[in-house]
CSV table of C-alpha atoms in Angstrom, one decimal:
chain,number,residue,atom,x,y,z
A,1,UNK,CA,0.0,0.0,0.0
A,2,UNK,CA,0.6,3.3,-0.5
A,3,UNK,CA,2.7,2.3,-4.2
A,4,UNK,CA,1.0,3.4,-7.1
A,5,UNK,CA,-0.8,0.0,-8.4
A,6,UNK,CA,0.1,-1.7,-11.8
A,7,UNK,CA,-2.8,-1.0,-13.8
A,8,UNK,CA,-3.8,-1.4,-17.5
A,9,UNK,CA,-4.6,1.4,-19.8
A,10,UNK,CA,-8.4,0.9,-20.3
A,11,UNK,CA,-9.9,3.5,-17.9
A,12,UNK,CA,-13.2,5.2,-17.2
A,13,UNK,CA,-13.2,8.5,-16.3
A,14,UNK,CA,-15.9,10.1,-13.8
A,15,UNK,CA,-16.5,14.1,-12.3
A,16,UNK,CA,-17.6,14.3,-8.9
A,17,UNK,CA,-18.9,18.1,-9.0
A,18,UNK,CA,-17.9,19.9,-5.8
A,19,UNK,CA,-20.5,22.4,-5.9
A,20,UNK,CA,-20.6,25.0,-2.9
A,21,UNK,CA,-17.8,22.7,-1.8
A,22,UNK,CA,-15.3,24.3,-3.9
A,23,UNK,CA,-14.4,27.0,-1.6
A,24,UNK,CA,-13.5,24.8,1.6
A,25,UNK,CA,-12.4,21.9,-0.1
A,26,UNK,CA,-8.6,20.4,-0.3
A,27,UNK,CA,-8.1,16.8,-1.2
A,28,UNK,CA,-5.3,16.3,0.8
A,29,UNK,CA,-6.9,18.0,4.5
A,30,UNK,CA,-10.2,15.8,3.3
A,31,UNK,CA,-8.4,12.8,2.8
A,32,UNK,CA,-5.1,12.7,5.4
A,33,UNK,CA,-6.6,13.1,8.7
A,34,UNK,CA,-7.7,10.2,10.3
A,35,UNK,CA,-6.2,6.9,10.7
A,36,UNK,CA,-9.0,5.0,8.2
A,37,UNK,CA,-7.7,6.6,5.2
A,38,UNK,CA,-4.2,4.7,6.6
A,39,UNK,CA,-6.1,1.6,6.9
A,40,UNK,CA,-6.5,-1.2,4.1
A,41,UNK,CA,-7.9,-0.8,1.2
A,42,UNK,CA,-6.9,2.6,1.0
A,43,UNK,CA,-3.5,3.2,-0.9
A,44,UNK,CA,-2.7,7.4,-0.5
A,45,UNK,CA,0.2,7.7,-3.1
A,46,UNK,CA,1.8,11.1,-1.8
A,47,UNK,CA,3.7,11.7,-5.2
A,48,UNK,CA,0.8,11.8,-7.0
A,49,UNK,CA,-1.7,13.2,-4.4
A,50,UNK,CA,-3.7,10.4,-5.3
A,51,UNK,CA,-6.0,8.0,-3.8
A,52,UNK,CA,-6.1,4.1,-5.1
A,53,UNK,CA,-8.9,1.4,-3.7
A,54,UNK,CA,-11.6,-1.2,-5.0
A,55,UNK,CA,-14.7,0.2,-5.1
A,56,UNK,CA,-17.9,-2.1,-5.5
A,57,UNK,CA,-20.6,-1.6,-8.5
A,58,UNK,CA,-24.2,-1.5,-8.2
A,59,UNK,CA,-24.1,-5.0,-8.2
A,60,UNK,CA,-22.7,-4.5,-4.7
A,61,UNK,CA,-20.3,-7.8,-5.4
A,62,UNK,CA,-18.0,-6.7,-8.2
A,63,UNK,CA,-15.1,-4.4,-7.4
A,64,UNK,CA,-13.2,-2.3,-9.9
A,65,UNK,CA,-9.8,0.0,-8.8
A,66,UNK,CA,-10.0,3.5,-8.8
A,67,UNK,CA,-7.7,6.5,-8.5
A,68,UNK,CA,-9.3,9.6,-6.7
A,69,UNK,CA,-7.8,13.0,-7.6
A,70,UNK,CA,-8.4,16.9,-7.6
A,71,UNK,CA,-6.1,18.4,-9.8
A,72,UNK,CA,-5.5,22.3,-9.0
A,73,UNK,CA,-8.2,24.5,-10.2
A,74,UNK,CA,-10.7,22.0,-10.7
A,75,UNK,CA,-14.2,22.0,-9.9
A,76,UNK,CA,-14.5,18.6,-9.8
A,77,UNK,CA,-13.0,15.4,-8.1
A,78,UNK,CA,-11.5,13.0,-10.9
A,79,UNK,CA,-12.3,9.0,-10.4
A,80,UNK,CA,-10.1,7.3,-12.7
A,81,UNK,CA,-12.2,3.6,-13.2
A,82,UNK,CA,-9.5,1.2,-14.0
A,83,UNK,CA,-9.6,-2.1,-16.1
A,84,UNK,CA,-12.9,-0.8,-17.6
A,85,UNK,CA,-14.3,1.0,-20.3
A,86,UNK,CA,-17.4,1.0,-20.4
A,87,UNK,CA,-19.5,1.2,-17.1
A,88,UNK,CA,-23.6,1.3,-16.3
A,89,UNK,CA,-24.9,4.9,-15.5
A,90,UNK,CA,-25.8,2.8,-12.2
A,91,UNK,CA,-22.3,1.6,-11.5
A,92,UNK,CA,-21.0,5.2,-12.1
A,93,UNK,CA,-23.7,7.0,-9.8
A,94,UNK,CA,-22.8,3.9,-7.3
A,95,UNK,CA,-19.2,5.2,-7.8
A,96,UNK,CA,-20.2,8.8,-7.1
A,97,UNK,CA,-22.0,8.2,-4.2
A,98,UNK,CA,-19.0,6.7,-2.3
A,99,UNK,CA,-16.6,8.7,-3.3
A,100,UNK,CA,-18.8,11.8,-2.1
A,101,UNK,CA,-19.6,9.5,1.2
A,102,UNK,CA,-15.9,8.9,1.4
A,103,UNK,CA,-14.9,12.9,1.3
A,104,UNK,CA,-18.0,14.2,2.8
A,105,UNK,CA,-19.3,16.4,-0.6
A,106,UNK,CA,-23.4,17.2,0.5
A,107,UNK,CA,-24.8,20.0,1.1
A,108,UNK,CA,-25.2,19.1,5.1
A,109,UNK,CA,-21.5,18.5,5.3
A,110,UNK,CA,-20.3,22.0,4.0
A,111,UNK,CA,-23.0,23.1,6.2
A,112,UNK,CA,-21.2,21.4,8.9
A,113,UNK,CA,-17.5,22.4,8.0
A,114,UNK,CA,-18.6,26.1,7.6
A,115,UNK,CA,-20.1,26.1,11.1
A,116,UNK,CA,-17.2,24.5,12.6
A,117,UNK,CA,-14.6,26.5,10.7
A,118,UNK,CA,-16.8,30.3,11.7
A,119,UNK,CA,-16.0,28.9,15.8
A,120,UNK,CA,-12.6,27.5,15.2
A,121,UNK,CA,-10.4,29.8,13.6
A,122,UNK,CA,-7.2,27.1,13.4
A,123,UNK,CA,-9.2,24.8,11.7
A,124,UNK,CA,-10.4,27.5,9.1
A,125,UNK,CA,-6.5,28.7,9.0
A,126,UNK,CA,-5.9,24.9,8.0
A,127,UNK,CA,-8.9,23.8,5.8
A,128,UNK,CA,-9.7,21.4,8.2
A,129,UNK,CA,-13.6,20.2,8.9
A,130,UNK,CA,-13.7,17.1,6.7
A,131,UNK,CA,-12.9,13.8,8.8
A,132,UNK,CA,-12.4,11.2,6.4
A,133,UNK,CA,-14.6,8.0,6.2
A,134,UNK,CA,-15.3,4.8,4.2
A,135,UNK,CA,-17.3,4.3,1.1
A,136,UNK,CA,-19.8,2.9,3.4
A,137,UNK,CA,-21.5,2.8,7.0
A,138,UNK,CA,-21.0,-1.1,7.6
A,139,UNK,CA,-16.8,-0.7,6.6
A,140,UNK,CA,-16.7,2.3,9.0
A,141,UNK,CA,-18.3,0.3,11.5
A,142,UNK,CA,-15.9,-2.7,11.3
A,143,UNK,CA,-12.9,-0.2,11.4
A,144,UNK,CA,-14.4,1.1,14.4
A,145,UNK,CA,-14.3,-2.4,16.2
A,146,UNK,CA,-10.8,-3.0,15.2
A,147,UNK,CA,-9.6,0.1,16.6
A,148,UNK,CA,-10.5,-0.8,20.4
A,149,UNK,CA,-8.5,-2.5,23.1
A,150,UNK,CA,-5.5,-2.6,20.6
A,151,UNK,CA,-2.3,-1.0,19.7
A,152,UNK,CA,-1.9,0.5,16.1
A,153,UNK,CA,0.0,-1.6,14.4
A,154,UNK,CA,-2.5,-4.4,15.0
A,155,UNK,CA,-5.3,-2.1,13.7
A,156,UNK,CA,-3.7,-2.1,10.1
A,157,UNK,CA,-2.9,-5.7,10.3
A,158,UNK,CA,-6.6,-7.2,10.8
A,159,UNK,CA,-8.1,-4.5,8.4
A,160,UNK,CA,-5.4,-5.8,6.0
A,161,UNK,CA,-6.0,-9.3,6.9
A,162,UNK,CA,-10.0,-8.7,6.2
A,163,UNK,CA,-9.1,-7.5,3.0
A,164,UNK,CA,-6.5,-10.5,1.7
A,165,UNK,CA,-10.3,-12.3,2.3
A,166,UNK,CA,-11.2,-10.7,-0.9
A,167,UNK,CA,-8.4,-11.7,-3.1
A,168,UNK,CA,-10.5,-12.0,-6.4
A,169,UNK,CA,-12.6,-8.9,-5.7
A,170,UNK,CA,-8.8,-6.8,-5.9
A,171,UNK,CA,-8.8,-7.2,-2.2
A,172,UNK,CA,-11.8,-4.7,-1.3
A,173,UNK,CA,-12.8,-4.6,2.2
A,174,UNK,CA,-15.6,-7.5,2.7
A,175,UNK,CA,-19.2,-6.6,2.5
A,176,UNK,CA,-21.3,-7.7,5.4
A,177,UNK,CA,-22.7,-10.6,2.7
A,178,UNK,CA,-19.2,-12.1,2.4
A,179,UNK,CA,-18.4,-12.0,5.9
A,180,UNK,CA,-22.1,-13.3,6.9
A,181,UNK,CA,-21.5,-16.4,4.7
A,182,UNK,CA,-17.8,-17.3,6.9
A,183,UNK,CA,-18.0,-18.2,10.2
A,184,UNK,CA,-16.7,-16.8,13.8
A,185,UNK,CA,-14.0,-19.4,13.9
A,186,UNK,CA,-12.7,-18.5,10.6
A,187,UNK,CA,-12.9,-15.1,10.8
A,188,UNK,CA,-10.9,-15.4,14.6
A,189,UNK,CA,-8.1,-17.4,13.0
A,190,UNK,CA,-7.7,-16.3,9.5
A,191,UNK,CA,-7.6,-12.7,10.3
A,192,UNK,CA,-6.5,-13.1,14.2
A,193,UNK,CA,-9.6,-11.1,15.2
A,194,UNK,CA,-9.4,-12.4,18.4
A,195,UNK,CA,-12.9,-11.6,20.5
A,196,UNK,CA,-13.3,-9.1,17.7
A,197,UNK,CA,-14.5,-11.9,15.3
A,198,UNK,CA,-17.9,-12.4,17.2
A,199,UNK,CA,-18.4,-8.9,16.8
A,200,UNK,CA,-17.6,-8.9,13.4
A,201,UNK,CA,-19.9,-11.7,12.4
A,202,UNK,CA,-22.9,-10.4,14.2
A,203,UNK,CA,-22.7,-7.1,13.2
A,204,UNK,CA,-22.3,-8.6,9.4
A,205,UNK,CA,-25.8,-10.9,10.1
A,206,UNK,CA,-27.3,-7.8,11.5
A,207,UNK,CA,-26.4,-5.6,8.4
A,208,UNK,CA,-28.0,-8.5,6.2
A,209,UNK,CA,-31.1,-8.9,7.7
A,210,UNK,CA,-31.9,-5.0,7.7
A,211,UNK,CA,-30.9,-4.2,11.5
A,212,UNK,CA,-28.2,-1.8,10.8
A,213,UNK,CA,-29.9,1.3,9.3
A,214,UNK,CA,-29.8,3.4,11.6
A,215,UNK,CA,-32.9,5.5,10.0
A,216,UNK,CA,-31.5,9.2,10.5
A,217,UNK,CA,-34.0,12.1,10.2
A,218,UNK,CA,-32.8,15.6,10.2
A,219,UNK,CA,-34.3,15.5,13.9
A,220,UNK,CA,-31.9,13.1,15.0
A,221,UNK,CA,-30.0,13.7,18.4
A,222,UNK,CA,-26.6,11.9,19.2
A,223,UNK,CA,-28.4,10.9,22.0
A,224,UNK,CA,-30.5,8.5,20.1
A,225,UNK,CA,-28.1,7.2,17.3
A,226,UNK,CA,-25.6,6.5,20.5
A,227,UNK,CA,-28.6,5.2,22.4
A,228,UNK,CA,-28.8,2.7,19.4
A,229,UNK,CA,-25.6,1.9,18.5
A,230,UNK,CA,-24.6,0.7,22.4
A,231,UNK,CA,-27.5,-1.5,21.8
A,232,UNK,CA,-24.9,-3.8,19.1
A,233,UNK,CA,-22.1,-5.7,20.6
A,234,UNK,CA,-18.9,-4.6,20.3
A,235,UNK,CA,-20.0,-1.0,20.3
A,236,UNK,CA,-19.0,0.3,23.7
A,237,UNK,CA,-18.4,3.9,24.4
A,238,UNK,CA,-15.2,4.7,21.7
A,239,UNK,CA,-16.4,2.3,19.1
A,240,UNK,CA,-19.9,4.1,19.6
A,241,UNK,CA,-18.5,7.9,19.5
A,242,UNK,CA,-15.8,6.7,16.3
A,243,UNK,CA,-18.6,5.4,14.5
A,244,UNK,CA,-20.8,8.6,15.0
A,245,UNK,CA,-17.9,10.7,14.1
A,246,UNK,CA,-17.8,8.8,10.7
A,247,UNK,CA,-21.9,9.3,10.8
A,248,UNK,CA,-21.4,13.4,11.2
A,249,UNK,CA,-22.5,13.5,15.0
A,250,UNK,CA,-18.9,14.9,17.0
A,251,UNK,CA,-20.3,15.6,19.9
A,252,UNK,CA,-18.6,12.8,21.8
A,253,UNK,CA,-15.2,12.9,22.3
A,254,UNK,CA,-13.6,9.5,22.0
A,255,UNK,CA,-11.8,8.2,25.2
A,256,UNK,CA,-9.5,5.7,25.0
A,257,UNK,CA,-5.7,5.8,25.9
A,258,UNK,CA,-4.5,7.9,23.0
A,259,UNK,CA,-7.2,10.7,24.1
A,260,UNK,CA,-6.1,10.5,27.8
A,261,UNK,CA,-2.5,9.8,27.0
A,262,UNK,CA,-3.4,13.9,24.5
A,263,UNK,CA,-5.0,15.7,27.8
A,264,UNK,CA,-2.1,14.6,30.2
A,265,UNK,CA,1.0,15.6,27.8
A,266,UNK,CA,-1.3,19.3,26.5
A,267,UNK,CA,-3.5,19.8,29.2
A,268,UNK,CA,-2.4,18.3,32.0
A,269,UNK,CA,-5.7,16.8,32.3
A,270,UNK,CA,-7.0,13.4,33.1
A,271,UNK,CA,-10.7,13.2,33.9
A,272,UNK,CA,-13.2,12.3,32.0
A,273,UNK,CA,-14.8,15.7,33.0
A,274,UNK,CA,-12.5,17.7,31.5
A,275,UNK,CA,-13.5,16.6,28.4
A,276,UNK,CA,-16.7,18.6,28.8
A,277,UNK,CA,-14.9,21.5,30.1
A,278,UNK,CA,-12.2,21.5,27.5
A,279,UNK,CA,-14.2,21.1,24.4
A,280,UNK,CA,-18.2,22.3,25.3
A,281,UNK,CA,-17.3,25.4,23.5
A,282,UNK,CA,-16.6,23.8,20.5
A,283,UNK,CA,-20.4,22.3,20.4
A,284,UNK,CA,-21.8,20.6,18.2
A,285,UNK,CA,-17.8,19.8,17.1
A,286,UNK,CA,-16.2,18.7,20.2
A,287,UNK,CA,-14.7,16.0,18.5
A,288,UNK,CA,-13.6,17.8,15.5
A,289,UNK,CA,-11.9,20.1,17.6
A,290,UNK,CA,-10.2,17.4,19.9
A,291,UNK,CA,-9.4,15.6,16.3
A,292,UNK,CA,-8.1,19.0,15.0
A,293,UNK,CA,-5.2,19.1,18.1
A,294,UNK,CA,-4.2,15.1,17.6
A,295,UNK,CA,-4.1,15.6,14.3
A,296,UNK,CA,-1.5,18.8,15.0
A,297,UNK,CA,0.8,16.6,17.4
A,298,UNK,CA,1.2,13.6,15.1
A,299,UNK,CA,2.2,16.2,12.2
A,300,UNK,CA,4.6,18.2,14.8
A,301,UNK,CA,6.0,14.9,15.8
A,302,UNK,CA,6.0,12.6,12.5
A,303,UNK,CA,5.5,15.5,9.5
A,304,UNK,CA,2.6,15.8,7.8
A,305,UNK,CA,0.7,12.8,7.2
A,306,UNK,CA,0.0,13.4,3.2
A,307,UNK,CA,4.0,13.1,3.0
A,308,UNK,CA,4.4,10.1,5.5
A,309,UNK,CA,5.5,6.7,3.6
A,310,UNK,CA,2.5,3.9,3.8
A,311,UNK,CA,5.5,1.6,5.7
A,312,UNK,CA,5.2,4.0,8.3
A,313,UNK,CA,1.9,3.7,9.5
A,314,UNK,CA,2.8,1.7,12.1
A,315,UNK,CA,4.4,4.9,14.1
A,316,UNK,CA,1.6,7.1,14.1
A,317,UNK,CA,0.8,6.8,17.6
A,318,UNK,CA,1.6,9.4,20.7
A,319,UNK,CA,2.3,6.1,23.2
């Protein structure tokens, strides 16, 4: 990862319109932020200030590579569609739609990073507002799990091992269909899940059977969307407030060591109330803004993450 991948010439080439977006939008803030876009299937290839990873068509079982772009001066993201040449208009609005899912390009998101930007002058100074997600709810949701009660470099090595499942789908990460039809056992040893592969499995037969759509409304709260994702298993307090970030709720800091490990060494801080105390101001971004300063110590201690090589993942971690 993180290598431009061999590809053949026959392409398809797609326009994701930025719209409104145009103003507060930068590929590279969008994209190298949080440690998904680090985490398999995602390739960021800093040369080219490109992303590569499968995407899935509207079949929702065949994968096809793409490379995601924004050349300078361009109203529009570029989706190069490789080893294809002709594509359904279905397969390239399925396209579209993760690739705006992926960099958050609606309407309600520049809503949101406009907000968030008018209280947090930094975060305006940088561009930042955009917290980088998967091309869908159920891979965020997985990346979520594997991120708790773990160190980094074990993060990247399950999501890669989930990925090395789907070796003739170009190694996308599994749909909640492929992993429904393994079993825990499998999942534990193939990919050394651990207690994570219960999780993993569930959740998968939950997504199937229609038990994962989390029906938001305009009206939602966080309240209610945490109130119902505590309710899955595996999904304790961090998974709960990672997954909501990815949703577009950041009104829950997430506490694990990293965040208490950030308030001791900044702040000198280590409750759990100082959380509220620290970032209430920020509301409804408290997150963002508490993502905004982790994200400024990793780059003041590693560089910035556009420029850092994929086989340095690993380090990206204040413990």
């Amino acid at each position: 990862m993180g290598n431009p991948i061999n590809l053949t010439c026959s392409r398809h080439l797609l326009h994701l319109p930025l719209g409104e977006c145009i103003t507060t939008f930068n590929l590279e803030d969008a994209m190298c932020n949080h440690g998904f876009f680090m985490m398999a299937p995602n390739s960021w290839i800093p040369s080219t200030k490109t992303l590569q990873r499968p995407l899935r068509l509207a079949n929702s079982t065949t994968s096809v590579m793409v490379s995601i772009s924004h050349p300078p001066n361009n109203s529009s993201i570029l989706i190069q569609v490789h080893d294809i040449q002709n594509i359904s208009l279905e397969d390239e609005k399925g396209i579209l739609k993760q690739v705006g899912r992926m960099l958050r390009i609606s309407e309600g998101d520049e809503r949101s990073v406009r907000e968030f930007q008018n209280m947090h002058p930094e975060a305006k100074k940088r561009g930042l507002g955009r917290l980088f997600r998967s091309p869908t709810l159920f891979e965020d949701a997985v990346k979520s799990i594997l991120l708790c009660h773990c160190k980094w470099t074990r993060t990247l090595d399950m999501a890669r091992a989930l990925c090395e499942l789907q070796i003739k789908a170009l190694e996308n990460f599994p749909s909640s269909k492929e992993l429904a039809t393994l079993t825990k056992d499998y999942l534990k040893k193939r990919c050394k899940l651990r207690y994570r592969a219960c999780h993993i499995f569930e959740l998968a037969e939950r997504a199937e059977k229609g038990k994962l759509k989390l029906k938001l409304k305009k009206t939602s709260s966080y309240e209610e969307i945490f109130d119902k994702l505590s309710k899955i298993k595996g999904f304790g307090p961090y998974a709960c407030a990672t997954l909501m970030m990815c949703i577009g709720f950041y009104q829950m800091v997430p506490m694990d060591t990293e965040t208490k490990r950030h308030l001791q060494q900044t702040k000198k801080e280590n409750a759990k109330e100082d959380i509220k105390r620290i970032y209430d101001k920020y509301a409804p971004f408290q997150a963002l803004s508490f993502w905004l300063e982790l994200l400024e110590y990793y780059e003041i201690k590693f560089g910035k993450l556009n420029m850092l090589p994929n086989f340095s993942y690993h380090i990206v971690t204040g413990s």
